[in-house]
């Protein structure tokens, strides 16, 4: 199964049915006209739809641009203390991943990605609806095709840090305390060329 909260073809109602180019595209992609005009096409149940996931022999290699900078501090005046900080900025082009179902739907049903709302749009070809209801749930191949693809871009930027201090206890051995952490400045992706950048919330992480 795949995740999808909003089916653009199920946003109408009996009082205000979908009309115009979007209506024509929904019908062209497999929604019965009666479901559109009566506003009876249901949104995905519990945000779940059927999907087809798997490999892809047409994948090309990922390419990455990486910049890292690290510093280590071990002061002579505080024996046993060691501190490190590492900065990274990584951009992966042609990253291999599954495109989210919502991105495939947006590629087909929005004028930003499909200006003429043409059924010939490549993303529309990845959508196969159930013949009677026009829904996206059923046995294969019904649903959204989500094979591994070279998506647009993945970007990660952040800082890792560590502070360690050790005590020499002579014949008793030694004790070491450490504080390790990470701060994610950016974790984002572009699921397909021309798509909007998806962004995960930045967060600090500390591990003692």
Coordinates of N, CA, C and O in Angstrom, one line a residue, residues 81-172:
X81 N 40.8 15.8 28.2 CA 39.7 16.5 27.5 C 39.9 16.4 26.0 O 41.0 16.7 25.5
X82 N 38.9 16.0 25.2 CA 38.9 16.0 23.8 C 37.6 16.5 23.3 O 36.5 16.0 23.7
X83 N 37.6 17.4 22.3 CA 36.3 17.9 21.7 C 36.5 17.9 20.2 O 37.5 18.3 19.7
X84 N 35.4 17.5 19.5 CA 35.4 17.5 18.0 C 34.2 18.1 17.5 O 33.1 18.1 18.2
X85 N 34.2 18.8 16.4 CA 33.1 19.3 15.7 C 33.2 19.1 14.2 O 34.3 19.3 13.7
X86 N 32.2 18.6 13.5 CA 32.3 18.3 12.1 C 31.1 18.9 11.4 O 29.9 18.7 11.8
X87 N 31.3 19.6 10.3 CA 30.3 20.2 9.5 C 30.2 19.4 8.2 O 31.2 19.1 7.6
X88 N 29.0 19.2 7.7 CA 28.9 18.5 6.4 C 27.8 19.2 5.6 O 26.8 19.7 6.1
X89 N 28.0 19.2 4.3 CA 27.0 19.7 3.3 C 27.0 18.7 2.1 O 28.0 18.7 1.4
X90 N 26.0 17.9 2.0 CA 25.9 16.9 1.0 C 24.7 17.0 0.0 O 23.6 17.2 0.5
X91 N 25.0 17.1 -1.2 CA 23.9 17.1 -2.2 C 24.0 15.9 -3.1 O 25.1 15.7 -3.8
X92 N 23.0 15.1 -3.2 CA 23.0 13.9 -4.1 C 22.0 14.2 -5.2 O 20.8 14.4 -5.0
X93 N 22.6 14.1 -6.4 CA 21.8 14.3 -7.6 C 21.5 12.9 -8.2 O 22.3 11.9 -8.0
X94 N 20.4 12.7 -8.9 CA 19.9 11.4 -9.4 C 19.8 10.4 -8.3 O 20.0 9.2 -8.5
X95 N 19.4 10.9 -7.1 CA 19.3 10.0 -6.0 C 18.2 8.9 -6.3 O 17.2 9.2 -6.9
X96 N 18.5 7.7 -5.9 CA 17.6 6.6 -6.1 C 16.6 6.4 -5.0 O 17.0 6.3 -3.8
X97 N 15.3 6.6 -5.3 CA 14.3 6.5 -4.2 C 13.0 6.3 -4.8 O 12.8 6.3 -6.1
X98 N 12.0 6.0 -4.0 CA 10.6 5.9 -4.5 C 10.0 7.3 -4.4 O 10.0 8.0 -3.4
X99 N 9.4 7.7 -5.5 CA 8.6 9.0 -5.4 C 7.4 8.8 -4.6 O 6.6 7.8 -4.8
X100 N 7.0 9.8 -3.8 CA 5.8 9.7 -3.0 C 4.6 9.7 -3.9 O 4.6 10.4 -5.0
X101 N 3.5 9.0 -3.5 CA 2.3 8.9 -4.4 C 1.7 10.3 -4.6 O 1.3 10.7 -5.7
X102 N 1.8 11.2 -3.5 CA 1.2 12.5 -3.7 C 2.0 13.3 -4.7 O 1.4 14.2 -5.4
X103 N 3.3 13.1 -4.9 CA 4.0 13.8 -5.9 C 3.6 13.4 -7.3 O 3.5 14.2 -8.2
X104 N 3.4 12.1 -7.5 CA 2.9 11.6 -8.8 C 1.6 12.2 -9.1 O 1.3 12.6 -10.2
X105 N 0.7 12.2 -8.1 CA -0.7 12.8 -8.3 C -0.6 14.3 -8.7 O -1.3 14.8 -9.5
X106 N 0.3 15.0 -8.0 CA 0.5 16.4 -8.3 C 1.1 16.6 -9.6 O 0.7 17.6 -10.3
X107 N 2.0 15.7 -10.1 CA 2.5 15.8 -11.4 C 1.5 15.7 -12.5 O 1.6 16.2 -13.6
X108 N 0.4 14.9 -12.2 CA -0.6 14.7 -13.2 C -1.7 15.8 -13.1 O -2.1 16.3 -14.1
X109 N -2.2 16.1 -11.9 CA -3.5 16.8 -11.7 C -3.3 18.3 -11.4 O -4.3 18.9 -11.1
X110 N -2.1 18.8 -11.3 CA -2.0 20.3 -11.0 C -1.4 21.0 -12.2 O -0.6 20.5 -13.0
X111 N -1.9 22.2 -12.5 CA -1.5 23.0 -13.6 C 0.0 23.4 -13.5 O 0.6 23.8 -14.4
X112 N 0.5 23.5 -12.2 CA 1.9 23.9 -12.0 C 2.8 22.8 -12.6 O 3.9 23.2 -13.1
X113 N 2.4 21.6 -12.6 CA 3.3 20.5 -13.2 C 2.8 20.0 -14.5 O 3.5 19.4 -15.3
X114 N 1.5 20.1 -14.8 CA 0.9 19.7 -16.0 C 0.0 20.8 -16.5 O -1.2 20.8 -16.3
X115 N 0.6 21.8 -17.1 CA -0.1 23.1 -17.4 C -1.4 22.9 -18.2 O -2.4 23.7 -18.0
X116 N -1.4 22.0 -19.1 CA -2.6 21.8 -20.0 C -3.6 20.7 -19.4 O -4.6 20.4 -20.0
X117 N -3.2 20.1 -18.3 CA -3.9 19.0 -17.7 C -4.2 17.9 -18.7 O -5.3 17.4 -18.9
X118 N -3.1 17.6 -19.4 CA -3.1 16.5 -20.5 C -2.9 15.2 -19.9 O -2.1 14.9 -19.1
X119 N -3.7 14.2 -20.3 CA -3.6 12.8 -19.9 C -2.3 12.2 -20.4 O -1.9 11.2 -19.9
X120 N -1.7 12.8 -21.4 CA -0.4 12.3 -22.0 C 0.8 12.6 -21.0 O 1.9 12.1 -21.3
X121 N 0.6 13.4 -20.0 CA 1.6 13.7 -19.1 C 2.2 12.4 -18.5 O 1.4 11.5 -18.1
X122 N 3.5 12.2 -18.4 CA 4.1 11.0 -17.9 C 3.6 10.5 -16.6 O 3.4 9.3 -16.3
X123 N 3.3 11.5 -15.7 CA 2.8 11.1 -14.4 C 1.4 10.5 -14.4 O 1.1 9.6 -13.6
X124 N 0.6 11.0 -15.3 CA -0.7 10.4 -15.5 C -0.7 9.0 -15.9 O -1.6 8.2 -15.6
X125 N 0.4 8.6 -16.6 CA 0.5 7.2 -17.0 C 0.8 6.2 -15.9 O 0.8 5.0 -16.0
X126 N 1.2 6.8 -14.7 CA 1.5 6.0 -13.6 C 0.3 5.7 -12.7 O 0.5 5.1 -11.6
X127 N -0.8 6.3 -13.1 CA -2.0 6.2 -12.2 C -3.0 5.3 -12.9 O -3.5 5.5 -14.1
X128 N -3.4 4.2 -12.2 CA -4.4 3.2 -12.8 C -5.5 3.1 -11.8 O -5.3 2.7 -10.6
X129 N -6.7 3.5 -12.2 CA -7.9 3.5 -11.3 C -8.7 2.2 -11.5 O -8.8 1.6 -12.5
X130 N -9.5 1.9 -10.4 CA -10.5 0.8 -10.4 C -11.6 1.3 -11.3 O -12.1 2.4 -11.3
X131 N -12.0 0.3 -12.2 CA -12.9 0.7 -13.3 C -14.3 1.1 -12.9 O -14.9 2.0 -13.5
X132 N -14.9 0.6 -11.8 CA -16.2 0.9 -11.4 C -16.3 2.2 -10.6 O -17.2 3.0 -10.8
X133 N -15.5 2.3 -9.6 CA -15.5 3.4 -8.7 C -14.6 4.6 -9.0 O -14.8 5.7 -8.6
X134 N -13.6 4.3 -9.8 CA -12.6 5.3 -10.1 C -11.6 5.5 -8.9 O -10.7 6.4 -9.0
X135 N -11.6 4.6 -7.9 CA -10.7 4.7 -6.8 C -9.4 4.2 -7.1 O -9.1 3.7 -8.2
X136 N -8.5 4.3 -6.1 CA -7.1 3.9 -6.3 C -6.8 2.7 -5.4 O -5.6 2.4 -5.1
X137 N -7.8 1.9 -5.0 CA -7.5 0.7 -4.2 C -8.1 -0.5 -4.9 O -9.2 -0.5 -5.4
X138 N -7.3 -1.6 -5.0 CA -7.7 -2.8 -5.6 C -6.5 -3.7 -5.9 O -5.3 -3.4 -5.5
X139 N -6.7 -4.8 -6.6 CA -5.7 -5.7 -7.0 C -4.8 -5.0 -8.1 O -5.2 -4.2 -8.9
X140 N -3.5 -5.5 -8.1 CA -2.6 -5.0 -9.1 C -3.1 -5.2 -10.5 O -3.8 -6.2 -10.8
X141 N -3.0 -4.2 -11.4 CA -2.1 -3.0 -11.3 C -2.8 -1.8 -10.8 O -2.2 -0.7 -11.0
X142 N -3.9 -1.8 -10.1 CA -4.6 -0.7 -9.7 C -3.8 0.1 -8.6 O -3.2 -0.5 -7.8
X143 N -3.8 1.4 -8.7 CA -3.1 2.3 -7.8 C -2.1 3.2 -8.5 O -2.3 3.6 -9.7
X144 N -1.0 3.5 -7.8 CA 0.0 4.4 -8.3 C 1.3 3.6 -8.5 O 1.7 3.0 -7.5
X145 N 1.9 3.7 -9.6 CA 3.2 3.0 -9.8 C 4.3 3.8 -9.2 O 4.5 5.0 -9.4
X146 N 5.0 3.1 -8.3 CA 6.1 3.8 -7.5 C 7.4 2.9 -7.6 O 7.8 2.4 -6.6
X147 N 7.9 2.8 -8.8 CA 9.1 2.0 -8.9 C 10.3 2.9 -8.5 O 10.2 4.1 -8.4
X148 N 11.4 2.3 -8.2 CA 12.6 3.0 -7.9 C 13.0 3.9 -9.1 O 13.0 3.4 -10.2
X149 N 13.3 5.2 -8.8 CA 13.6 6.1 -9.8 C 14.8 7.0 -9.4 O 15.1 7.1 -8.2
X150 N 15.4 7.6 -10.4 CA 16.4 8.7 -10.1 C 15.6 9.9 -9.9 O 15.1 10.6 -10.8
X151 N 15.4 10.3 -8.6 CA 14.6 11.5 -8.3 C 15.5 12.7 -8.5 O 16.6 12.6 -8.8
X152 N 14.9 13.9 -8.2 CA 15.6 15.1 -8.5 C 16.9 15.3 -7.7 O 18.0 15.4 -8.2
X153 N 16.7 15.4 -6.3 CA 17.9 15.8 -5.5 C 17.6 15.5 -4.1 O 16.4 15.5 -3.6
X154 N 18.6 15.1 -3.3 CA 18.6 15.0 -1.9 C 19.6 15.8 -1.3 O 20.8 15.8 -1.8
X155 N 19.3 16.6 -0.2 CA 20.3 17.5 0.4 C 20.3 17.3 1.9 O 19.2 17.2 2.5
X156 N 21.5 17.3 2.4 CA 21.6 17.2 3.9 C 22.7 18.1 4.3 O 23.8 18.2 3.7
X157 N 22.5 18.8 5.4 CA 23.5 19.8 6.0 C 23.3 19.8 7.5 O 22.2 19.8 8.0
X158 N 24.4 19.7 8.2 CA 24.4 19.7 9.6 C 25.7 19.7 10.3 O 26.8 19.8 9.7
X159 N 25.7 19.6 11.6 CA 26.9 19.6 12.4 C 26.8 18.4 13.4 O 25.8 18.2 14.1
X160 N 27.9 17.7 13.5 CA 28.1 16.6 14.5 C 29.1 17.1 15.5 O 30.1 17.7 15.1
X161 N 28.9 16.8 16.8 CA 29.9 17.3 17.8 C 30.0 16.2 18.9 O 29.1 15.4 19.1
X162 N 31.2 16.2 19.5 CA 31.5 15.3 20.6 C 32.4 15.9 21.6 O 33.4 16.6 21.2
X163 N 32.1 15.7 22.9 CA 33.0 16.1 23.9 C 33.3 14.9 24.8 O 32.3 14.2 25.3
X164 N 34.6 14.6 25.1 CA 34.9 13.4 25.9 C 35.9 13.9 27.0 O 36.8 14.7 26.7
X165 N 35.8 13.3 28.1 CA 36.7 13.6 29.2 C 37.0 12.3 30.0 O 36.1 11.6 30.3
X166 N 38.3 12.0 30.2 CA 38.7 10.8 30.9 C 39.4 11.1 32.2 O 40.2 12.1 32.3
X167 N 39.2 10.3 33.2 CA 39.9 10.4 34.5 C 40.8 9.2 34.7 O 40.3 8.0 34.5
X168 N 42.0 9.4 35.1 CA 42.9 8.3 35.4 C 42.8 8.0 36.9 O 43.0 8.9 37.7
X169 N 42.3 6.8 37.2 CA 42.1 6.4 38.6 C 43.3 5.5 39.1 O 43.1 4.7 40.1
X170 N 44.4 5.7 38.6 CA 45.6 4.9 39.0 C 45.3 3.4 38.9 O 44.9 2.9 37.9
X171 N 45.5 2.7 40.0 CA 45.3 1.3 40.1 C 43.9 0.8 39.8 O 43.6 -0.3 39.6
X172 N 42.9 1.8 40.0 CA 41.5 1.5 39.8 C 41.1 1.5 38.3 O 40.0 1.2 38.0

